[in-house]
mmCIF file of C-alpha atoms in Angstrom:
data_model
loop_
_atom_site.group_PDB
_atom_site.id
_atom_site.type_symbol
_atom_site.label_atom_id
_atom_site.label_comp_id
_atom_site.label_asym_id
_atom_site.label_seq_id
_atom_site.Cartn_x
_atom_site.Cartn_y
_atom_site.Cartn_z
ATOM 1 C CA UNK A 7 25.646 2.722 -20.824
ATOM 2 C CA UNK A 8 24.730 5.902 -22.358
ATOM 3 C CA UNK A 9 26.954 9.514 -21.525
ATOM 4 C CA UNK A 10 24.395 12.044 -20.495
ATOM 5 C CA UNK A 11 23.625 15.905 -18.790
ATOM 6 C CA UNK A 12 21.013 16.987 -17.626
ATOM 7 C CA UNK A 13 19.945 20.378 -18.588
ATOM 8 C CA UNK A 14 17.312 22.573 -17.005
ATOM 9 C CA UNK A 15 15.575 25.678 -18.187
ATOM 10 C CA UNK A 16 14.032 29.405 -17.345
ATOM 11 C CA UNK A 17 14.946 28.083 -13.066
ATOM 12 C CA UNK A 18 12.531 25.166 -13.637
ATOM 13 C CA UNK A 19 13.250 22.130 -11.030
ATOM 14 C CA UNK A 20 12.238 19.660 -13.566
ATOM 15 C CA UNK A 21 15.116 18.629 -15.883
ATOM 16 C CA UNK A 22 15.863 16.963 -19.366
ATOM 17 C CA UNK A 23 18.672 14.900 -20.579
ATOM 18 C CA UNK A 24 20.998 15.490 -23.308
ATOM 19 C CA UNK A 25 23.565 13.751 -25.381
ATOM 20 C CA UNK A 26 26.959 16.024 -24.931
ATOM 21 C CA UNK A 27 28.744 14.610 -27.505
ATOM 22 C CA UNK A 28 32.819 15.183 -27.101
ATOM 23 C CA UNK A 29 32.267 17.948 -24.963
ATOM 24 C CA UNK A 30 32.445 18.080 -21.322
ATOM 25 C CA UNK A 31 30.388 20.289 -19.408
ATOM 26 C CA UNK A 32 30.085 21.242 -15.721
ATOM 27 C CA UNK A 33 27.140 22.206 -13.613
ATOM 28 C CA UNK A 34 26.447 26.053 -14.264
ATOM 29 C CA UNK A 35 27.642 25.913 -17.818
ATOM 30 C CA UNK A 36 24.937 27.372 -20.578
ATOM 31 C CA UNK A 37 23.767 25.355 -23.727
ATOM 32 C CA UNK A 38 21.677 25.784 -26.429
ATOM 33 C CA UNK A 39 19.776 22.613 -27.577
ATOM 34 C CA UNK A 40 16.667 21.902 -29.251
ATOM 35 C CA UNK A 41 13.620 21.253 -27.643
ATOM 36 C CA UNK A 42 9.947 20.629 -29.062
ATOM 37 C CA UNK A 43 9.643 24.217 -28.361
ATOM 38 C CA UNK A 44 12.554 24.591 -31.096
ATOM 39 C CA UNK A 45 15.656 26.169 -29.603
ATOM 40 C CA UNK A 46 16.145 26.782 -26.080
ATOM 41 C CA UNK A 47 19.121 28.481 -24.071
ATOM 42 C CA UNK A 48 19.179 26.040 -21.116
ATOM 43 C CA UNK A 49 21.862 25.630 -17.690
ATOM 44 C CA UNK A 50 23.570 22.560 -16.873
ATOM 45 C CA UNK A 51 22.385 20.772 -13.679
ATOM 46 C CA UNK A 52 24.800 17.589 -13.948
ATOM 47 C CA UNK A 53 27.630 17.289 -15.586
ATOM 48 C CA UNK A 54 28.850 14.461 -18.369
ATOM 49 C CA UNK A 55 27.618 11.228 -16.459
ATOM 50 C CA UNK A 56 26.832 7.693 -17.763
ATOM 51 C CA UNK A 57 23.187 5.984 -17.251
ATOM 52 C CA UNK A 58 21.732 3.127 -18.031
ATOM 53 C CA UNK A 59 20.067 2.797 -21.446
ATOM 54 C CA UNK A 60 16.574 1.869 -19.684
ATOM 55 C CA UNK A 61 16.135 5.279 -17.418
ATOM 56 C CA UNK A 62 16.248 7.061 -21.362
ATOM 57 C CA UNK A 63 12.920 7.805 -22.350
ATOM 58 C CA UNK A 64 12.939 8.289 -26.394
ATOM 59 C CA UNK A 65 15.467 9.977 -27.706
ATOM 60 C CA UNK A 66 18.224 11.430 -26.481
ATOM 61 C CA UNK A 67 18.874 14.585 -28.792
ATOM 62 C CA UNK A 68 22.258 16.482 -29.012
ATOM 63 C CA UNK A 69 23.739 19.578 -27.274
ATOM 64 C CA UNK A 70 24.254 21.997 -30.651
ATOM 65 C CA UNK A 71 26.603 24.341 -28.719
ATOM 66 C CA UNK A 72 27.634 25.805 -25.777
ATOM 67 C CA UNK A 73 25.874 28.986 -24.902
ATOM 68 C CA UNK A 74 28.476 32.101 -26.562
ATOM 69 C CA UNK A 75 28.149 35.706 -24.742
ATOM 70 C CA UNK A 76 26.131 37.207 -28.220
ATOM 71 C CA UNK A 77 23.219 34.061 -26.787
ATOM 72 C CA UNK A 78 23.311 35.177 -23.289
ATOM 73 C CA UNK A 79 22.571 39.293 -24.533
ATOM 74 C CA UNK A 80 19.804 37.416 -26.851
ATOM 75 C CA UNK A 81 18.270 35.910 -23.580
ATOM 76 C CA UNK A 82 18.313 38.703 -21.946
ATOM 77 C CA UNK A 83 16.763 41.254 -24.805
ATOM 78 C CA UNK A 84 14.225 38.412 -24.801
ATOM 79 C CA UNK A 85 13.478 38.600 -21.108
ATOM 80 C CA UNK A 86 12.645 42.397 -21.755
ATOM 81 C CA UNK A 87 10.145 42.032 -24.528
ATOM 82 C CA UNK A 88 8.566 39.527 -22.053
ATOM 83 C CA UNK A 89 7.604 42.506 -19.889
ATOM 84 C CA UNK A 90 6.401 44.555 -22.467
ATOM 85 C CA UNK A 91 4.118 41.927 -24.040
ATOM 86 C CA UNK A 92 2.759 41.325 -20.809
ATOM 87 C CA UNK A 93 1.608 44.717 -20.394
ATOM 88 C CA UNK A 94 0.264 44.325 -24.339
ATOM 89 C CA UNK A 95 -1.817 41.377 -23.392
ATOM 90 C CA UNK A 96 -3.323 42.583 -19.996
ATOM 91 C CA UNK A 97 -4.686 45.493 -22.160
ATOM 92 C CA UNK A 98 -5.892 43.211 -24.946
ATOM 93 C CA UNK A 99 -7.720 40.891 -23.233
ATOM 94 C CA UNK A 100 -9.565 44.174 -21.323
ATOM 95 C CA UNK A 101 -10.679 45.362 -23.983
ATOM 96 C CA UNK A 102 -12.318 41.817 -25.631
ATOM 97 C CA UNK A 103 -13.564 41.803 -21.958
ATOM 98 C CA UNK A 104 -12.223 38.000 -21.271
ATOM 99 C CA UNK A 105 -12.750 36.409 -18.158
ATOM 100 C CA UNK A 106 -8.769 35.498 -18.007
ATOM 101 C CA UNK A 107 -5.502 36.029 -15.732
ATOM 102 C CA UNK A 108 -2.259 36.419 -17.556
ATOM 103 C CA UNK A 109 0.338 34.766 -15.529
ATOM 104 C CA UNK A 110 3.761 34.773 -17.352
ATOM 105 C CA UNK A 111 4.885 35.437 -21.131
ATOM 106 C CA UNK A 112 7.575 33.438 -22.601
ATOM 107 C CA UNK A 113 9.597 34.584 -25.991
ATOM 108 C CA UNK A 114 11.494 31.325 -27.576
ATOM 109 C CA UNK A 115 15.091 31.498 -27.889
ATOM 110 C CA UNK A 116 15.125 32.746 -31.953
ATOM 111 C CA UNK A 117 11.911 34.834 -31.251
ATOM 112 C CA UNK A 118 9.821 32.543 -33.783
ATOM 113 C CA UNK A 119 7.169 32.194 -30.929
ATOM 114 C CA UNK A 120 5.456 33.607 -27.884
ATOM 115 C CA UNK A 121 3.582 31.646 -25.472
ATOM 116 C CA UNK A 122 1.093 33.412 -23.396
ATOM 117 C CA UNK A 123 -0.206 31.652 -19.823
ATOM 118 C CA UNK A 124 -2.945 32.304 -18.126
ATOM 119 C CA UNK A 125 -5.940 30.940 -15.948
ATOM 120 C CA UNK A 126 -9.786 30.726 -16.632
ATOM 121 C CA UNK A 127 -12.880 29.337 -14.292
ATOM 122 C CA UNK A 128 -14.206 27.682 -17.799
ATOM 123 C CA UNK A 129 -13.558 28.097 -21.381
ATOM 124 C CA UNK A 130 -12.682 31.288 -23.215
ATOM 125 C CA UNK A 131 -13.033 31.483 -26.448
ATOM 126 C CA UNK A 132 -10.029 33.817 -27.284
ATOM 127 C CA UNK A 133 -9.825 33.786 -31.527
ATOM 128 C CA UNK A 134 -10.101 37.628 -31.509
ATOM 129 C CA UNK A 135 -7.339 37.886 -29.285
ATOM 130 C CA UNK A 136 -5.457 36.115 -31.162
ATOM 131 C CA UNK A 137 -5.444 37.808 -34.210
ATOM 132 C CA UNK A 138 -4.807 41.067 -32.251
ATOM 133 C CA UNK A 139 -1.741 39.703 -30.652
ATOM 134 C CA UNK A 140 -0.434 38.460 -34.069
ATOM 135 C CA UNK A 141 -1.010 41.888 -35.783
ATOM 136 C CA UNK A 142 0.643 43.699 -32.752
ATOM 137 C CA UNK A 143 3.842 41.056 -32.425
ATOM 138 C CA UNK A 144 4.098 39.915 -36.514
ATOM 139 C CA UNK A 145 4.990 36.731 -35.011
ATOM 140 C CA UNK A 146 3.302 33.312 -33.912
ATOM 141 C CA UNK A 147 1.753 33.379 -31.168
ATOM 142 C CA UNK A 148 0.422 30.190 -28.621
ATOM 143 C CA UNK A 149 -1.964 31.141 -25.505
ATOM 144 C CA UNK A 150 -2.349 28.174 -23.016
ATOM 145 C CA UNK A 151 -4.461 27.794 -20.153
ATOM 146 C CA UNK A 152 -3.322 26.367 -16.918
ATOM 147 C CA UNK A 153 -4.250 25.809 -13.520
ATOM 148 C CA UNK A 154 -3.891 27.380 -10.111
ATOM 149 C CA UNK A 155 -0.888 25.134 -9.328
ATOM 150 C CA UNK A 156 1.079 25.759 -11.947
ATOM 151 C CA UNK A 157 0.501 29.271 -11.364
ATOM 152 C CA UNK A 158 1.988 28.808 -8.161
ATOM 153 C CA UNK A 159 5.071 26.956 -9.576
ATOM 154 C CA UNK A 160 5.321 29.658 -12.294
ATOM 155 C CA UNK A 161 5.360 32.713 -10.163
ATOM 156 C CA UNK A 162 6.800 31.416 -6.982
ATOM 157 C CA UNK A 163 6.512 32.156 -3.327
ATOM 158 C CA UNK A 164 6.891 31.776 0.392
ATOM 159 C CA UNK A 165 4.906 28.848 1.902
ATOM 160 C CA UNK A 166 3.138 28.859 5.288
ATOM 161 C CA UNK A 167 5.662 27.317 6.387
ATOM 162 C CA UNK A 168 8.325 30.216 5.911
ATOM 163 C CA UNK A 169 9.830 28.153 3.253
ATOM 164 C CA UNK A 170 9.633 28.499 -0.750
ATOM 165 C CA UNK A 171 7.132 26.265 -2.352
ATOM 166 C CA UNK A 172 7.941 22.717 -3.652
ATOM 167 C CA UNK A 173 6.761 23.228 -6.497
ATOM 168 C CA UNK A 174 9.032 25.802 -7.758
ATOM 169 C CA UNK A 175 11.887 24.640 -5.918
ATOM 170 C CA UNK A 176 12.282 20.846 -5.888
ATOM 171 C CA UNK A 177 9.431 19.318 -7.158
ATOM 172 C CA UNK A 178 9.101 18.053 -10.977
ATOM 173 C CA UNK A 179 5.414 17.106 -11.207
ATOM 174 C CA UNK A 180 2.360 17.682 -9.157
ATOM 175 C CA UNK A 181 1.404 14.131 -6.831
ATOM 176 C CA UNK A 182 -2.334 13.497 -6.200
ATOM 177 C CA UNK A 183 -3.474 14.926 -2.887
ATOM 178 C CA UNK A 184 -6.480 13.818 -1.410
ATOM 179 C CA UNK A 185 -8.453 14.813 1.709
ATOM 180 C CA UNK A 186 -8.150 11.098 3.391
ATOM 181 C CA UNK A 187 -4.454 12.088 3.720
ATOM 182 C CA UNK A 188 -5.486 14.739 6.241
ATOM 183 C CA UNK A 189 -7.060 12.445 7.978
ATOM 184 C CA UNK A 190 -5.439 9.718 8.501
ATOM 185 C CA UNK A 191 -2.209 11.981 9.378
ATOM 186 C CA UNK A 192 -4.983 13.425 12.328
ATOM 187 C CA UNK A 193 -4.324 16.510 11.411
ATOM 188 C CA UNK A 194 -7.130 19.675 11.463
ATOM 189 C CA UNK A 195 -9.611 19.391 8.656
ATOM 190 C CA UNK A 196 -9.234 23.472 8.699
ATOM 191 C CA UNK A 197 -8.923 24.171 5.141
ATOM 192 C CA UNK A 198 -6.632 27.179 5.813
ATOM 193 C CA UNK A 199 -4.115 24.572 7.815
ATOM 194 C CA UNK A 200 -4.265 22.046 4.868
ATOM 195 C CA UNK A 201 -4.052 24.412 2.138
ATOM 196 C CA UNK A 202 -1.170 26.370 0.349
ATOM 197 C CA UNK A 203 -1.249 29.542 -1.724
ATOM 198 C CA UNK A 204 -2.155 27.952 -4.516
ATOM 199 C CA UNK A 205 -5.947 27.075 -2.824
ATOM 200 C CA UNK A 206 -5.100 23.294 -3.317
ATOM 201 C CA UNK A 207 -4.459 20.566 -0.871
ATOM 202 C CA UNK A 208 -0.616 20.954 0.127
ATOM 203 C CA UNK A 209 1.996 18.964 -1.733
ATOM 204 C CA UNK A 210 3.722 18.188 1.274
ATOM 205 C CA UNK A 211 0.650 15.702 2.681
ATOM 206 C CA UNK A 212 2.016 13.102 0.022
ATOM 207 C CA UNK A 213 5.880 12.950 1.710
ATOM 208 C CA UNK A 214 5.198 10.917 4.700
ATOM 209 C CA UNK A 215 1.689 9.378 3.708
ATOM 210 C CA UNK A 216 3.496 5.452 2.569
ATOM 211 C CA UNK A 217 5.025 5.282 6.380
ATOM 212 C CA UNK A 218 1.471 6.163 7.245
ATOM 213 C CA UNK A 219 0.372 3.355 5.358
ATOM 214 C CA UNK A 220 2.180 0.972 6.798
ATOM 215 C CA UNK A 221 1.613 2.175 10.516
ATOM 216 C CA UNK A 222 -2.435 2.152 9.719
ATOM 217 C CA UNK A 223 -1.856 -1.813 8.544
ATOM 218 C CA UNK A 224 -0.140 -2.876 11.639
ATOM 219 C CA UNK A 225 -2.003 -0.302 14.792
ATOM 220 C CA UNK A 226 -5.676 -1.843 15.749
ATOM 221 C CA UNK A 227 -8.062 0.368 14.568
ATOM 222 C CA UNK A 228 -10.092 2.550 17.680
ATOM 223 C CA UNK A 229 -12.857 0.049 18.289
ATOM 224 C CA UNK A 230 -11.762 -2.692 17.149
ATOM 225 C CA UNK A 231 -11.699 -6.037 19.307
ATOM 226 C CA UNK A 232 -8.190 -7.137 21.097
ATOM 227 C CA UNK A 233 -6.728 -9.884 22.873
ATOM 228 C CA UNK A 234 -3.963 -8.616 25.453
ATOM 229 C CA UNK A 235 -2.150 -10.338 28.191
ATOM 230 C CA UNK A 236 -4.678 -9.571 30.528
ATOM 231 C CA UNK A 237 -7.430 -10.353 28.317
ATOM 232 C CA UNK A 238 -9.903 -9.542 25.678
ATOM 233 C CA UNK A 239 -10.882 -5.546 25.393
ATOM 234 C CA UNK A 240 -11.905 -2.632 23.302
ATOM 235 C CA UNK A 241 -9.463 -0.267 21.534
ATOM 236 C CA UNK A 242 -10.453 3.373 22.629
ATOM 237 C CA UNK A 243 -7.760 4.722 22.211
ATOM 238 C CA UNK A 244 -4.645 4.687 19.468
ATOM 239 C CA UNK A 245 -1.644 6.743 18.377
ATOM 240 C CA UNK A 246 -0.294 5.488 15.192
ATOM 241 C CA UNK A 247 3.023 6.974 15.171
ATOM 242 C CA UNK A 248 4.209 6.077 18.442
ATOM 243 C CA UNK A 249 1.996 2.615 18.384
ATOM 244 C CA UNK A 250 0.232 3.524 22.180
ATOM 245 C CA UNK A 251 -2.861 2.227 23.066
ATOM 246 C CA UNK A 252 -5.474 2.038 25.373
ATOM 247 C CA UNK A 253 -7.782 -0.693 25.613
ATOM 248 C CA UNK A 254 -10.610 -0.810 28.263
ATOM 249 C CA UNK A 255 -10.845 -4.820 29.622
ATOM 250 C CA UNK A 256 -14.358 -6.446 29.057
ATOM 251 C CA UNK A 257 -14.208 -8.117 32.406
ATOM 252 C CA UNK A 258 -13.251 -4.569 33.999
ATOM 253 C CA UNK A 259 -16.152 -2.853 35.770
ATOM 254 C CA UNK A 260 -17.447 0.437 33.453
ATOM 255 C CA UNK A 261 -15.205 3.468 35.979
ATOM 256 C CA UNK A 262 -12.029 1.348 35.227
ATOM 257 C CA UNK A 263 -10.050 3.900 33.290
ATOM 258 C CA UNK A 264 -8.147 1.862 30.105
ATOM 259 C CA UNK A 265 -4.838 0.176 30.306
ATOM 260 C CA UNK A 266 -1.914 1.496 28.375
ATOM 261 C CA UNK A 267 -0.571 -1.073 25.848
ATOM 262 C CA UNK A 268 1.709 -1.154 23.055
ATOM 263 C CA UNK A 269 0.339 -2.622 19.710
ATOM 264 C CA UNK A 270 3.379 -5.653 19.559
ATOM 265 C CA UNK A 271 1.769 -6.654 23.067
ATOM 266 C CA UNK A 272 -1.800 -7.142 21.378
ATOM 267 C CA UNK A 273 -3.515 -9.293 18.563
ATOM 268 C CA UNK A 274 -6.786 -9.041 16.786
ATOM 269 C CA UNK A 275 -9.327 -11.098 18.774
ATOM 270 C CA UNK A 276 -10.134 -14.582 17.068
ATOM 271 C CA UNK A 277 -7.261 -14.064 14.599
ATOM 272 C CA UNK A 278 -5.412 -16.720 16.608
ATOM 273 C CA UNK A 279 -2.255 -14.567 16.706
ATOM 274 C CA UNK A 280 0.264 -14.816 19.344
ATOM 275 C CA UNK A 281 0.082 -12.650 22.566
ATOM 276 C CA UNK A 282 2.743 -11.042 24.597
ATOM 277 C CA UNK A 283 2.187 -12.798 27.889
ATOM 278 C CA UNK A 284 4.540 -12.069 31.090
ATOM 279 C CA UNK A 285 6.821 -14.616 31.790
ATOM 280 C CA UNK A 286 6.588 -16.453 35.455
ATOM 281 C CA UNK A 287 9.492 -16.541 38.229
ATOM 282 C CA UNK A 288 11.873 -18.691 38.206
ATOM 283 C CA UNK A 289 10.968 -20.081 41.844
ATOM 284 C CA UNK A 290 7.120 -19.908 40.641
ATOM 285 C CA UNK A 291 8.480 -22.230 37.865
ATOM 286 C CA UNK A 292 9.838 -24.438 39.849
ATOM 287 C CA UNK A 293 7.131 -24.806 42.131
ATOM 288 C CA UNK A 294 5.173 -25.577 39.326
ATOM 289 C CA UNK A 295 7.128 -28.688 37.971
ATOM 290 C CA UNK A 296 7.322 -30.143 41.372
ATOM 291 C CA UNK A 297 3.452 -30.318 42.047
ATOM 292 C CA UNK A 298 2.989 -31.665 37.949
ATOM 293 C CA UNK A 299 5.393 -34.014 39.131
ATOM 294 C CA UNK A 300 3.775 -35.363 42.312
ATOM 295 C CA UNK A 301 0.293 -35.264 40.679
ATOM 296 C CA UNK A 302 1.907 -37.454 37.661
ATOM 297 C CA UNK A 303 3.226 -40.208 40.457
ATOM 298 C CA UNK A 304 -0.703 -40.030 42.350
ATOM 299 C CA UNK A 305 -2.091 -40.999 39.200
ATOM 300 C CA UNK A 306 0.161 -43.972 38.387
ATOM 301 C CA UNK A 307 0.203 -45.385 41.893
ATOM 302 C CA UNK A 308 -3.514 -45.202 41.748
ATOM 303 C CA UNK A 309 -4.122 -46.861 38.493
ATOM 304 C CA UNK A 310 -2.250 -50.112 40.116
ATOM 305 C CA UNK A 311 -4.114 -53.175 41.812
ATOM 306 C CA UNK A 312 -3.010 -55.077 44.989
ATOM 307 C CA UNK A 313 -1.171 -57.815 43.309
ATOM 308 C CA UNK A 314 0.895 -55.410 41.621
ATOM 309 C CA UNK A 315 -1.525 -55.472 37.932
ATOM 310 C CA UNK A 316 -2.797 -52.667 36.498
ATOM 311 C CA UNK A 317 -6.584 -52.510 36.455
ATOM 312 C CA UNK A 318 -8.802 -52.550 33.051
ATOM 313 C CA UNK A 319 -10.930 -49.635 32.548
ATOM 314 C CA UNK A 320 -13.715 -49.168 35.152
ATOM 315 C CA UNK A 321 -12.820 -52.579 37.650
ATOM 316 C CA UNK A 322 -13.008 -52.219 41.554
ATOM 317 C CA UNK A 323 -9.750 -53.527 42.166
ATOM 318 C CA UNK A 324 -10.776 -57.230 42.116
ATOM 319 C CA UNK A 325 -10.379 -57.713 37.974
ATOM 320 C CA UNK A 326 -12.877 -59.059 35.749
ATOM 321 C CA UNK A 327 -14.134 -62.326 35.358
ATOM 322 C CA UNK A 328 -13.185 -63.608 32.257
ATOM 323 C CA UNK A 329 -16.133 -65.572 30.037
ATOM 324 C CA UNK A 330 -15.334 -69.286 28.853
ATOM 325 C CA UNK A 331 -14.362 -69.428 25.532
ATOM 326 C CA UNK A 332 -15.920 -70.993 23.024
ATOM 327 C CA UNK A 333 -14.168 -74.027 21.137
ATOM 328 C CA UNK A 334 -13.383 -73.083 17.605
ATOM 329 C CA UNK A 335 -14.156 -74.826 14.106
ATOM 330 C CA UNK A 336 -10.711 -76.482 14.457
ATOM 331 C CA UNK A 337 -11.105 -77.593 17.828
ATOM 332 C CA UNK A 338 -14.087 -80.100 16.802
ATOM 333 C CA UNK A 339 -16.629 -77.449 17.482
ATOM 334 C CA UNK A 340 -19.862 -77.351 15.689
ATOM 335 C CA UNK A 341 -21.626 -74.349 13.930
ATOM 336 C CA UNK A 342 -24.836 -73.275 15.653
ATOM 337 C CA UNK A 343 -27.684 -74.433 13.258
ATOM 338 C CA UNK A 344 -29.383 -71.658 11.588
ATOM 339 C CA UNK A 345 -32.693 -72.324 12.745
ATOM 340 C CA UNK A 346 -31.515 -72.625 16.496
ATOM 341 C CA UNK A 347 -31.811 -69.668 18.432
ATOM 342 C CA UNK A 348 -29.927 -69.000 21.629
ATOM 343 C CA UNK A 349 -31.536 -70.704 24.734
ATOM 344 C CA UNK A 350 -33.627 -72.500 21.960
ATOM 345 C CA UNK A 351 -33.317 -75.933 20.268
ATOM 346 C CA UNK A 352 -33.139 -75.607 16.583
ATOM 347 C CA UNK A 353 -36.216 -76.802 14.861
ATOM 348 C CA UNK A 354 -36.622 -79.559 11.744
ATOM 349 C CA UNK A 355 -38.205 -78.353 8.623
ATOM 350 C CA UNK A 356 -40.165 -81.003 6.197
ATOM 351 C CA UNK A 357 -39.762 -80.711 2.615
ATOM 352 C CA UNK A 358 -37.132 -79.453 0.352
ATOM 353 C CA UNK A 359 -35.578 -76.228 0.776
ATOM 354 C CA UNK A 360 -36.329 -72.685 -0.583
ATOM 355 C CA UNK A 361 -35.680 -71.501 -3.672
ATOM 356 C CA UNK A 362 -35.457 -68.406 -5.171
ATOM 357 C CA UNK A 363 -36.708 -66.932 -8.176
ATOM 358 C CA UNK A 364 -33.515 -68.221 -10.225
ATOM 359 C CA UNK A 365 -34.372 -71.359 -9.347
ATOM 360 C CA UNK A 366 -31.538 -72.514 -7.147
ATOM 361 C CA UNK A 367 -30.538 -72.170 -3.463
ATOM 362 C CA UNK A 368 -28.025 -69.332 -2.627
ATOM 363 C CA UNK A 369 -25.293 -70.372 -0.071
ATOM 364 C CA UNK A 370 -24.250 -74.203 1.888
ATOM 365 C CA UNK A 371 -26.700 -76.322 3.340
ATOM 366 C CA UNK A 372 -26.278 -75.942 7.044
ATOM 367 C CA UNK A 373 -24.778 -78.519 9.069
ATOM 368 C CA UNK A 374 -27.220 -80.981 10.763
ATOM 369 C CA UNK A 375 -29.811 -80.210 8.756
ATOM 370 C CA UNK A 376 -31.255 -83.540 7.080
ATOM 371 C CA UNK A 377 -30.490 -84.677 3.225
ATOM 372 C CA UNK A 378 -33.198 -85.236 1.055
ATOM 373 C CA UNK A 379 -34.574 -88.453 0.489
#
């Protein structure tokens, strides 16, 4: 376990963790620490906690100080050059007539850098401006183009839904919004509706869209083929939050209007699943055992002869006759000689016997057949 805060900077949501050291520090407190911007007068946002070693990415660099009341003048005399470079810029860039829009000016901490922000439709190639801004500022200066959203989270605002955007307030990094959110949420494809300030998709489309998910994967699709209790029909209908559905029967006549179902009580048809079927009465049931019953003891009393013997498959009650068997090699019987044929007496053959093409004769000599001389 590691001891952490986490620090946040210039009202940003997004926030960055520190190693505090000895020190103990509260949420509210000021700190300077270093940053890849170089120094940076940052506010506390947690307090001295410990975290795992695997939710640290990199590392974890040191709090130099707490923030004195000489920093906190310094951050302030900073904010007002901000303003005044601002104004120094828009002019600037009118008068290298740059298709650009400033957006916000930022001064570091120790004033060894400025960072202008601002948006473009394409590229602008702004080298003069540069070197205008540098002989104006005698200092180092960084211009960075971004886009319409973080424009948004820079400046701020009031959403259409009376609240302050996401992205300035809560939200740490922008989540891909697509269209097929809109509809599969069924809401209006208006882009005005869907939209926020910032001309973009809004961020909030992403919040619920996973329990959408999930309710798309189990709701039949409008269309789609259904077995129900009462049968096999057509979805026409389907709400995917609440699960309702109404499926029109196929053995219903065309002016039946649907019936309402719920999407546990139906299956995909062919899919073999199980379906919600109402269960019978318990008189009904009864009923129902009592004729099985009765037919079971017609069937056995049927399958019985006269005497008391059951009957072989297909007999008229009398039983079959059965056929004389035939005496068996032990019983003294004699093989059928393999030139006799039934109803016919076997016939003598002259000579000596058959061979093959080996030479000699495959298998006994049958019985009754004479030896040769």
């Amino acid at each position: 376990m590691v001891e952490i805060i986490a620090v946040s900077f210039r009202n940003s949501p997004k926030s960055y963790y520190f190693s505090p050291g000895e020190e103990q520090f509260r949420t509210g407190d000021r700190v300077i620490v270093e940053t890849a911007r170089g120094q940076e007068c940052g506010k506390v946002c947690q307090g001295n906690r410990e975290v795992s070693e695997e939710e640290i990415n990199g590392t974890l660099k040191p709090v130099l100080r707490r923030a004195t009341q000489k920093d906190l003048e310094k951050v302030e005399q900073n904010r007002k050059k901000e303003e005044e470079a601002f104004q120094i810029a828009k002019q600037k860039i009118a008068q290298h007539k740059l298709k650009m829009k400033l957006v916000e000016v930022e001064y570091a901490f120790d004033g060894s850098k400025i960072l202008f922000f601002f948006t473009a439709d394409g590229r602008v190639d702004f080298r003069e401006l540069v070197k205008d801004l540098a002989g104006v500022f005698r200092t180092r200066i960084e211009l960075r183009q971004i886009g319409v959203r973080d424009e948004a989270k820079l400046l701020g605002g009031l959403g259409i839904c009376g609240r302050p955007f996401c992205c300035a307030s809560f939200l740490g990094d922008f989540q891909p919004v697509s269209i097929k959110m809109a509809k599969e949420q069924a809401l209006s494809l208006n882009p005005t509706k869907i939209s926020g300030t910032c001309g973009r998709l809004m961020c909030c489309l992403k919040y619920e869209q996973s329990v959408y998910d999930e309710l798309i994967r189990l709701t039949p699709k409008v269309g789609a083929m259904v077995d129900t209790p009462d049968g096999r029909g057509r979805v026409v209908e389907a709400n995917v939050l609440t699960g309702n559905l109404k499926v029109r029967l196929e053995d219903d006549p065309s002016d039946t209007p649907p019936k309402p179902y719920h999407r546990d009580e139906v299956a995909p048809a062919g899919k073999g699943a199980p379906v919600v079927r109402p269960k019978p009465e318990t008189q009904e049931t009864e009923e129902l055992n009592l004729e099985a019953a009765r037919q079971q003891e017609v069937s056995r009393k049927s399958t019985k002869a006269p005497n008391g013997r059951r009957n072989s498959k297909g007999s008229n009650g009398e039983g079959e006759k059965k056929q004389p068997k035939q005496p068996s090699k032990k019983e003294g019987g004699k093989k059928q000689p393999a030139g006799e044929k039934q109803g016919k007496p076997a016939q003598k053959r002259s000579g000596p016997p058959r061979r093959r093409s080996g030479g000699k004769p495959k298998g006994k000599r049958p019985q009754g057949a004479p030896k040769e001389g």
